[in-house]
mmCIF file of C-alpha atoms in Angstrom:
data_model
loop_
_atom_site.group_PDB
_atom_site.id
_atom_site.type_symbol
_atom_site.label_atom_id
_atom_site.label_comp_id
_atom_site.label_asym_id
_atom_site.label_seq_id
_atom_site.Cartn_x
_atom_site.Cartn_y
_atom_site.Cartn_z
ATOM 1 C CA UNK A 11 92.894 -218.368 44.196
ATOM 2 C CA UNK A 12 93.582 -214.647 43.929
ATOM 3 C CA UNK A 13 96.699 -212.887 45.122
ATOM 4 C CA UNK A 14 96.891 -209.168 46.055
ATOM 5 C CA UNK A 15 99.979 -207.295 47.311
ATOM 6 C CA UNK A 16 99.757 -204.416 49.717
ATOM 7 C CA UNK A 17 102.721 -202.056 50.144
ATOM 8 C CA UNK A 18 103.103 -199.250 52.696
ATOM 9 C CA UNK A 19 105.742 -196.992 51.146
ATOM 10 C CA UNK A 20 108.767 -199.012 50.514
ATOM 11 C CA UNK A 21 109.055 -200.599 54.068
ATOM 12 C CA UNK A 22 106.578 -203.503 54.283
ATOM 13 C CA UNK A 23 104.927 -205.760 51.743
ATOM 14 C CA UNK A 24 101.896 -207.767 52.619
ATOM 15 C CA UNK A 25 100.401 -210.442 50.391
ATOM 16 C CA UNK A 26 96.678 -211.304 50.594
ATOM 17 C CA UNK A 27 95.753 -214.767 49.262
ATOM 18 C CA UNK A 28 92.223 -216.010 48.803
ATOM 19 C CA UNK A 29 91.687 -219.753 49.209
ATOM 20 C CA UNK A 30 88.296 -221.305 49.287
ATOM 21 C CA UNK A 31 86.593 -218.070 50.179
ATOM 22 C CA UNK A 32 88.997 -217.235 53.045
ATOM 23 C CA UNK A 33 91.516 -214.338 52.940
ATOM 24 C CA UNK A 34 94.979 -215.071 54.316
ATOM 25 C CA UNK A 35 97.440 -212.223 55.029
ATOM 26 C CA UNK A 36 101.226 -212.701 55.304
ATOM 27 C CA UNK A 37 104.421 -210.737 54.701
ATOM 28 C CA UNK A 38 105.752 -210.894 51.195
ATOM 29 C CA UNK A 39 109.406 -211.972 51.186
ATOM 30 C CA UNK A 40 111.830 -211.762 54.081
ATOM 31 C CA UNK A 41 111.896 -207.979 54.378
ATOM 32 C CA UNK A 42 111.600 -206.827 57.932
ATOM 33 C CA UNK A 43 111.998 -210.380 59.419
ATOM 34 C CA UNK A 44 115.557 -210.310 60.365
ATOM 35 C CA UNK A 45 117.279 -208.065 62.881
ATOM 36 C CA UNK A 46 119.415 -206.521 60.286
ATOM 37 C CA UNK A 47 116.478 -205.480 58.063
ATOM 38 C CA UNK A 48 114.706 -204.110 61.106
ATOM 39 C CA UNK A 49 117.663 -201.769 61.735
ATOM 40 C CA UNK A 50 117.753 -200.720 58.092
ATOM 41 C CA UNK A 51 114.035 -200.082 58.103
ATOM 42 C CA UNK A 52 114.267 -197.916 61.283
ATOM 43 C CA UNK A 53 117.183 -195.959 59.743
ATOM 44 C CA UNK A 54 115.110 -195.354 56.646
ATOM 45 C CA UNK A 55 112.042 -194.166 58.564
ATOM 46 C CA UNK A 56 114.151 -191.792 60.641
ATOM 47 C CA UNK A 57 116.417 -190.290 58.003
ATOM 48 C CA UNK A 58 114.649 -190.875 54.650
ATOM 49 C CA UNK A 59 111.411 -189.386 53.301
ATOM 50 C CA UNK A 60 108.188 -191.463 53.615
ATOM 51 C CA UNK A 61 107.805 -193.689 50.567
ATOM 52 C CA UNK A 62 111.518 -193.511 49.520
ATOM 53 C CA UNK A 63 112.581 -194.095 46.683
ATOM 54 C CA UNK A 64 109.243 -193.474 44.799
ATOM 55 C CA UNK A 65 108.500 -190.281 46.624
ATOM 56 C CA UNK A 66 111.773 -188.583 45.617
ATOM 57 C CA UNK A 67 113.534 -187.855 42.331
ATOM 58 C CA UNK A 68 115.958 -190.324 40.855
ATOM 59 C CA UNK A 69 119.023 -188.158 41.797
ATOM 60 C CA UNK A 70 117.993 -187.945 45.448
ATOM 61 C CA UNK A 71 120.369 -190.523 46.977
ATOM 62 C CA UNK A 72 123.419 -189.509 45.028
ATOM 63 C CA UNK A 73 122.871 -185.848 45.822
ATOM 64 C CA UNK A 74 122.296 -186.560 49.468
ATOM 65 C CA UNK A 75 125.460 -188.713 49.689
ATOM 66 C CA UNK A 76 127.685 -186.106 48.357
ATOM 67 C CA UNK A 77 125.854 -183.397 50.437
ATOM 68 C CA UNK A 78 126.496 -185.423 53.574
ATOM 69 C CA UNK A 79 130.217 -185.682 52.798
ATOM 70 C CA UNK A 80 130.448 -181.861 52.202
ATOM 71 C CA UNK A 81 128.586 -181.174 55.428
ATOM 72 C CA UNK A 82 130.943 -183.343 57.455
ATOM 73 C CA UNK A 83 134.033 -181.744 55.993
ATOM 74 C CA UNK A 84 132.453 -178.333 56.447
ATOM 75 C CA UNK A 85 131.746 -179.064 60.085
ATOM 76 C CA UNK A 86 135.318 -179.905 60.746
ATOM 77 C CA UNK A 87 136.650 -176.784 58.872
ATOM 78 C CA UNK A 88 134.013 -174.726 60.921
ATOM 79 C CA UNK A 89 135.540 -176.005 64.160
ATOM 80 C CA UNK A 90 139.034 -174.858 63.181
ATOM 81 C CA UNK A 91 137.707 -171.476 62.180
ATOM 82 C CA UNK A 92 135.698 -171.068 65.350
ATOM 83 C CA UNK A 93 138.737 -171.935 67.471
ATOM 84 C CA UNK A 94 140.696 -169.126 65.608
ATOM 85 C CA UNK A 95 137.952 -166.595 66.034
ATOM 86 C CA UNK A 96 137.689 -167.192 69.798
ATOM 87 C CA UNK A 97 141.454 -166.916 70.073
ATOM 88 C CA UNK A 98 141.309 -163.626 68.155
ATOM 89 C CA UNK A 99 138.756 -162.040 70.459
ATOM 90 C CA UNK A 100 140.894 -162.847 73.420
ATOM 91 C CA UNK A 101 139.761 -166.169 74.814
ATOM 92 C CA UNK A 102 142.693 -167.376 76.899
ATOM 93 C CA UNK A 103 144.377 -163.880 76.872
ATOM 94 C CA UNK A 104 144.355 -162.188 80.310
ATOM 95 C CA UNK A 105 145.037 -158.794 78.577
ATOM 96 C CA UNK A 106 141.830 -158.915 76.485
ATOM 97 C CA UNK A 107 138.660 -157.201 77.755
ATOM 98 C CA UNK A 108 135.042 -158.484 77.777
ATOM 99 C CA UNK A 109 133.954 -155.197 76.150
ATOM 100 C CA UNK A 110 136.390 -155.417 73.383
ATOM 101 C CA UNK A 111 135.359 -158.967 72.430
ATOM 102 C CA UNK A 112 131.725 -158.137 72.665
ATOM 103 C CA UNK A 113 132.132 -155.147 70.336
ATOM 104 C CA UNK A 114 134.007 -157.189 67.789
ATOM 105 C CA UNK A 115 131.301 -159.851 67.841
ATOM 106 C CA UNK A 116 128.521 -157.312 67.551
ATOM 107 C CA UNK A 117 130.226 -155.588 64.574
ATOM 108 C CA UNK A 118 130.680 -158.988 62.852
ATOM 109 C CA UNK A 119 127.011 -159.865 63.342
ATOM 110 C CA UNK A 120 125.810 -156.432 62.318
ATOM 111 C CA UNK A 121 127.697 -156.294 59.069
ATOM 112 C CA UNK A 122 126.582 -159.828 58.248
ATOM 113 C CA UNK A 123 122.900 -158.778 58.743
ATOM 114 C CA UNK A 124 123.304 -155.981 56.308
ATOM 115 C CA UNK A 125 125.120 -158.311 53.844
ATOM 116 C CA UNK A 126 122.234 -160.667 54.026
ATOM 117 C CA UNK A 127 119.720 -158.079 53.238
ATOM 118 C CA UNK A 128 121.602 -156.566 50.318
ATOM 119 C CA UNK A 129 122.403 -159.884 48.789
ATOM 120 C CA UNK A 130 118.850 -161.141 48.930
ATOM 121 C CA UNK A 131 117.647 -157.771 47.287
ATOM 122 C CA UNK A 132 120.195 -158.006 44.453
ATOM 123 C CA UNK A 133 120.294 -161.750 43.679
ATOM 124 C CA UNK A 134 117.252 -163.219 45.234
ATOM 125 C CA UNK A 135 115.282 -163.611 41.955
ATOM 126 C CA UNK A 136 118.268 -165.565 40.361
ATOM 127 C CA UNK A 137 118.531 -168.212 42.935
ATOM 128 C CA UNK A 138 115.749 -170.481 41.480
ATOM 129 C CA UNK A 139 116.887 -170.564 37.932
ATOM 130 C CA UNK A 140 120.592 -170.876 38.716
ATOM 131 C CA UNK A 141 120.289 -173.117 41.870
ATOM 132 C CA UNK A 142 123.335 -175.183 40.917
ATOM 133 C CA UNK A 143 125.649 -172.364 40.337
ATOM 134 C CA UNK A 144 124.642 -170.392 43.397
ATOM 135 C CA UNK A 145 124.863 -173.592 45.587
ATOM 136 C CA UNK A 146 128.425 -174.121 44.502
ATOM 137 C CA UNK A 147 129.286 -170.431 44.795
ATOM 138 C CA UNK A 148 127.909 -170.409 48.375
ATOM 139 C CA UNK A 149 130.207 -173.242 49.497
ATOM 140 C CA UNK A 150 133.266 -171.851 47.824
ATOM 141 C CA UNK A 151 132.587 -168.448 49.554
ATOM 142 C CA UNK A 152 132.045 -170.278 52.936
ATOM 143 C CA UNK A 153 135.467 -171.799 52.616
ATOM 144 C CA UNK A 154 137.025 -168.390 51.884
ATOM 145 C CA UNK A 155 135.232 -166.932 54.919
ATOM 146 C CA UNK A 156 136.570 -169.718 57.196
ATOM 147 C CA UNK A 157 140.056 -169.293 55.855
ATOM 148 C CA UNK A 158 139.934 -165.616 56.639
ATOM 149 C CA UNK A 159 138.759 -166.362 60.231
ATOM 150 C CA UNK A 160 141.657 -168.751 60.689
ATOM 151 C CA UNK A 161 144.218 -166.095 59.441
ATOM 152 C CA UNK A 162 142.573 -163.214 61.434
ATOM 153 C CA UNK A 163 144.414 -163.814 64.745
ATOM 154 C CA UNK A 164 147.837 -163.497 63.023
ATOM 155 C CA UNK A 165 146.834 -159.966 61.998
ATOM 156 C CA UNK A 166 145.587 -158.274 65.170
ATOM 157 C CA UNK A 167 145.652 -154.785 63.733
ATOM 158 C CA UNK A 168 143.109 -155.862 61.152
ATOM 159 C CA UNK A 169 141.316 -158.519 63.098
ATOM 160 C CA UNK A 170 137.987 -156.718 63.214
ATOM 161 C CA UNK A 171 138.047 -155.791 59.599
ATOM 162 C CA UNK A 172 138.734 -159.400 58.590
ATOM 163 C CA UNK A 173 136.111 -161.076 60.747
ATOM 164 C CA UNK A 174 133.496 -158.507 59.656
ATOM 165 C CA UNK A 175 134.378 -159.242 55.978
ATOM 166 C CA UNK A 176 134.148 -162.970 56.815
ATOM 167 C CA UNK A 177 130.700 -162.314 58.403
ATOM 168 C CA UNK A 178 129.373 -160.671 55.305
ATOM 169 C CA UNK A 179 130.641 -163.652 53.206
ATOM 170 C CA UNK A 180 128.950 -166.009 55.647
ATOM 171 C CA UNK A 181 125.708 -164.037 55.540
ATOM 172 C CA UNK A 182 125.671 -164.389 51.755
ATOM 173 C CA UNK A 183 126.358 -168.092 52.105
ATOM 174 C CA UNK A 184 123.282 -168.401 54.380
ATOM 175 C CA UNK A 185 120.959 -166.675 51.909
ATOM 176 C CA UNK A 186 122.316 -168.440 48.835
ATOM 177 C CA UNK A 187 122.696 -171.799 50.488
ATOM 178 C CA UNK A 188 119.176 -171.819 52.080
ATOM 179 C CA UNK A 189 117.421 -170.595 49.069
ATOM 180 C CA UNK A 190 119.013 -173.006 46.616
ATOM 181 C CA UNK A 191 118.458 -175.840 49.068
ATOM 182 C CA UNK A 192 114.651 -174.887 48.951
ATOM 183 C CA UNK A 193 114.823 -174.911 45.159
ATOM 184 C CA UNK A 194 116.390 -178.361 45.129
ATOM 185 C CA UNK A 195 113.857 -179.636 47.648
ATOM 186 C CA UNK A 196 111.043 -178.614 45.213
ATOM 187 C CA UNK A 197 112.921 -180.615 42.524
ATOM 188 C CA UNK A 198 113.327 -183.663 44.693
ATOM 189 C CA UNK A 199 109.673 -183.791 45.956
ATOM 190 C CA UNK A 200 107.564 -186.061 43.818
ATOM 191 C CA UNK A 201 104.451 -186.313 46.007
ATOM 192 C CA UNK A 202 104.174 -182.714 47.174
ATOM 193 C CA UNK A 203 106.241 -183.786 50.173
ATOM 194 C CA UNK A 204 108.718 -180.771 50.349
ATOM 195 C CA UNK A 205 108.210 -180.460 54.082
ATOM 196 C CA UNK A 206 108.987 -184.143 54.728
ATOM 197 C CA UNK A 207 112.095 -183.995 52.514
ATOM 198 C CA UNK A 208 113.274 -180.758 54.226
ATOM 199 C CA UNK A 209 112.709 -182.245 57.621
ATOM 200 C CA UNK A 210 114.653 -185.363 56.890
ATOM 201 C CA UNK A 211 117.355 -183.415 55.326
ATOM 202 C CA UNK A 212 117.624 -181.478 58.606
ATOM 203 C CA UNK A 213 117.861 -184.879 60.421
ATOM 204 C CA UNK A 214 120.670 -185.989 58.149
ATOM 205 C CA UNK A 215 122.526 -182.788 58.628
ATOM 206 C CA UNK A 216 122.162 -183.014 62.478
ATOM 207 C CA UNK A 217 123.544 -186.488 62.484
ATOM 208 C CA UNK A 218 126.486 -185.374 60.285
ATOM 209 C CA UNK A 219 127.152 -182.438 62.571
ATOM 210 C CA UNK A 220 127.025 -184.704 65.602
ATOM 211 C CA UNK A 221 129.574 -186.988 63.989
ATOM 212 C CA UNK A 222 131.755 -183.839 63.124
ATOM 213 C CA UNK A 223 131.465 -182.732 66.749
ATOM 214 C CA UNK A 224 132.787 -186.021 68.026
ATOM 215 C CA UNK A 225 135.742 -185.892 65.639
ATOM 216 C CA UNK A 226 136.290 -182.212 66.492
ATOM 217 C CA UNK A 227 136.777 -183.183 70.209
ATOM 218 C CA UNK A 228 139.743 -185.309 69.069
ATOM 219 C CA UNK A 229 141.173 -182.622 66.725
ATOM 220 C CA UNK A 230 140.999 -179.599 69.102
ATOM 221 C CA UNK A 231 143.749 -180.679 71.489
ATOM 222 C CA UNK A 232 146.074 -181.583 68.491
ATOM 223 C CA UNK A 233 145.723 -178.190 66.672
ATOM 224 C CA UNK A 234 145.853 -175.899 69.710
ATOM 225 C CA UNK A 235 148.815 -173.643 69.429
ATOM 226 C CA UNK A 236 149.914 -175.578 66.247
ATOM 227 C CA UNK A 237 149.183 -173.291 63.275
ATOM 228 C CA UNK A 238 150.809 -175.501 60.754
ATOM 229 C CA UNK A 239 148.771 -178.485 61.633
ATOM 230 C CA UNK A 240 145.593 -176.244 61.620
ATOM 231 C CA UNK A 241 146.201 -174.875 58.170
ATOM 232 C CA UNK A 242 147.102 -178.385 56.828
ATOM 233 C CA UNK A 243 143.874 -179.969 58.139
ATOM 234 C CA UNK A 244 141.856 -176.886 56.939
ATOM 235 C CA UNK A 245 143.193 -177.302 53.399
ATOM 236 C CA UNK A 246 142.548 -181.017 53.431
ATOM 237 C CA UNK A 247 138.971 -180.542 54.617
ATOM 238 C CA UNK A 248 138.472 -177.709 52.143
ATOM 239 C CA UNK A 249 139.523 -179.908 49.187
ATOM 240 C CA UNK A 250 137.126 -182.682 50.313
ATOM 241 C CA UNK A 251 134.421 -180.140 50.810
ATOM 242 C CA UNK A 252 134.798 -178.532 47.392
ATOM 243 C CA UNK A 253 135.011 -181.908 45.605
ATOM 244 C CA UNK A 254 131.965 -183.276 47.308
ATOM 245 C CA UNK A 255 129.972 -180.094 46.482
ATOM 246 C CA UNK A 256 130.932 -180.291 42.836
ATOM 247 C CA UNK A 257 129.909 -183.908 42.702
ATOM 248 C CA UNK A 258 126.591 -183.035 44.430
ATOM 249 C CA UNK A 259 125.515 -180.292 42.092
ATOM 250 C CA UNK A 260 126.648 -182.368 39.021
ATOM 251 C CA UNK A 261 124.458 -185.270 40.218
ATOM 252 C CA UNK A 262 121.255 -183.082 40.101
ATOM 253 C CA UNK A 263 119.132 -183.679 37.037
ATOM 254 C CA UNK A 264 116.584 -180.852 36.620
ATOM 255 C CA UNK A 265 113.709 -181.588 34.326
ATOM 256 C CA UNK A 266 112.761 -177.877 33.897
ATOM 257 C CA UNK A 267 114.436 -175.336 31.609
ATOM 258 C CA UNK A 268 116.553 -172.479 32.532
ATOM 259 C CA UNK A 269 118.557 -170.332 30.118
ATOM 260 C CA UNK A 270 121.540 -172.492 30.108
ATOM 261 C CA UNK A 271 119.598 -175.828 29.724
ATOM 262 C CA UNK A 272 117.368 -174.575 26.996
ATOM 263 C CA UNK A 273 120.357 -173.088 25.156
ATOM 264 C CA UNK A 274 122.035 -176.369 25.176
ATOM 265 C CA UNK A 275 118.930 -178.278 23.994
ATOM 266 C CA UNK A 276 118.320 -175.830 21.211
ATOM 267 C CA UNK A 277 121.879 -175.878 20.015
ATOM 268 C CA UNK A 278 121.850 -179.681 19.816
ATOM 269 C CA UNK A 279 118.581 -179.507 17.961
ATOM 270 C CA UNK A 280 119.652 -176.965 15.383
ATOM 271 C CA UNK A 281 122.768 -179.133 14.896
ATOM 272 C CA UNK A 282 121.280 -182.572 14.206
ATOM 273 C CA UNK A 283 117.454 -182.336 14.929
ATOM 274 C CA UNK A 284 117.914 -184.351 18.182
ATOM 275 C CA UNK A 285 116.442 -183.351 21.384
ATOM 276 C CA UNK A 286 118.564 -184.031 24.425
ATOM 277 C CA UNK A 287 117.190 -185.819 27.524
ATOM 278 C CA UNK A 288 117.207 -184.001 30.780
ATOM 279 C CA UNK A 289 120.207 -186.109 31.898
ATOM 280 C CA UNK A 290 122.279 -185.252 28.796
ATOM 281 C CA UNK A 291 121.479 -181.555 29.074
ATOM 282 C CA UNK A 292 122.275 -181.375 32.746
ATOM 283 C CA UNK A 293 125.514 -183.064 32.172
ATOM 284 C CA UNK A 294 126.513 -180.282 29.784
ATOM 285 C CA UNK A 295 125.173 -177.460 31.896
ATOM 286 C CA UNK A 296 128.005 -175.296 33.449
ATOM 287 C CA UNK A 297 128.033 -175.161 37.275
ATOM 288 C CA UNK A 298 130.488 -172.226 37.466
ATOM 289 C CA UNK A 299 129.861 -168.605 36.813
ATOM 290 C CA UNK A 300 131.694 -167.404 33.772
ATOM 291 C CA UNK A 301 133.409 -164.003 33.635
ATOM 292 C CA UNK A 302 131.837 -161.953 30.883
ATOM 293 C CA UNK A 303 129.325 -162.785 28.186
ATOM 294 C CA UNK A 304 130.466 -163.749 24.628
ATOM 295 C CA UNK A 305 127.167 -162.442 23.197
ATOM 296 C CA UNK A 306 128.350 -158.879 24.069
ATOM 297 C CA UNK A 307 131.015 -159.197 21.327
ATOM 298 C CA UNK A 308 128.335 -159.938 18.725
ATOM 299 C CA UNK A 309 126.575 -156.674 19.486
ATOM 300 C CA UNK A 310 123.728 -157.923 21.921
ATOM 301 C CA UNK A 311 122.701 -155.505 24.668
ATOM 302 C CA UNK A 312 122.867 -157.674 27.882
ATOM 303 C CA UNK A 313 122.233 -154.616 30.235
ATOM 304 C CA UNK A 314 118.463 -155.172 29.928
ATOM 305 C CA UNK A 315 116.598 -158.307 28.888
ATOM 306 C CA UNK A 316 113.135 -159.917 28.784
ATOM 307 C CA UNK A 317 114.510 -163.184 30.296
ATOM 308 C CA UNK A 318 113.821 -162.527 34.018
ATOM 309 C CA UNK A 319 112.263 -165.343 36.008
ATOM 310 C CA UNK A 320 108.681 -163.875 35.876
ATOM 311 C CA UNK A 321 108.796 -162.709 32.213
ATOM 312 C CA UNK A 322 110.598 -165.264 30.136
ATOM 313 C CA UNK A 323 108.316 -167.635 28.158
ATOM 314 C CA UNK A 324 108.907 -170.121 25.463
ATOM 315 C CA UNK A 325 106.031 -171.655 23.339
ATOM 316 C CA UNK A 326 106.301 -175.132 21.766
ATOM 317 C CA UNK A 327 104.243 -175.797 18.659
ATOM 318 C CA UNK A 328 103.677 -179.215 16.994
ATOM 319 C CA UNK A 329 103.517 -179.000 13.288
ATOM 320 C CA UNK A 330 100.715 -181.102 11.879
ATOM 321 C CA UNK A 331 101.315 -182.877 8.455
#
């Protein structure tokens, strides 16, 4: 007899068995038969890309796990910052005016819009090649902005200036975070399924934000008029947020070259004639921006280069014996 297995994505397996000229179809294994497996299958279909895990990169699950942790902690920190901002513009204060609060909010939004345009103009072309660094930078800047919003009500004379500065920082976070997320989606997609991965990432983030909302409903009564507890929880969530972000970008294994990765590979090759694998090169790649360039001390002019994203090329030639 002849056996043939049919698989739809990674959810169901069907086996076709030919016996005496008749074709019999049955499920292969126990997958999908029990209630627990049915729930797991539903969860996968709702929150994971079609065809997971074959349709995504090998680092997808690890990255998404840490990205989920950072999104949850960021949601809680954002609740504390929002409460502080509302308090600063006069919510709960009878002496505050609607016009004053509206002007402050408009100034914050306006400066944020300008910051978004300027940052995209100056750094937009660097977000693809340095996706890891800018992703981590965006989250660090977001924590700084939320910390400023929490402190702003305690400096009423400078409240508008502080929230406007925080608004600029958050606008930069929006550009850098969104653009690098798109670059990482391109990396994760293995079947030209960028849209599906992006949509499921949005579903995962929505679920996490919903969980953060439920926890926030418990936290808000506890932290109201309690600045000490507010700052303590904020620092706790911030530490978790930064740690999970670091683990997330460290888990990404890019198979394409940027300047840092090709430099690491070439240095290793010149040392012992060994070519590093993508995993090895990515582990050595720095994820923080470094202040200053050591090549300047050797006499190189770094003010202008031919290494921009649309100009830099490297040619590989195989020497025939």
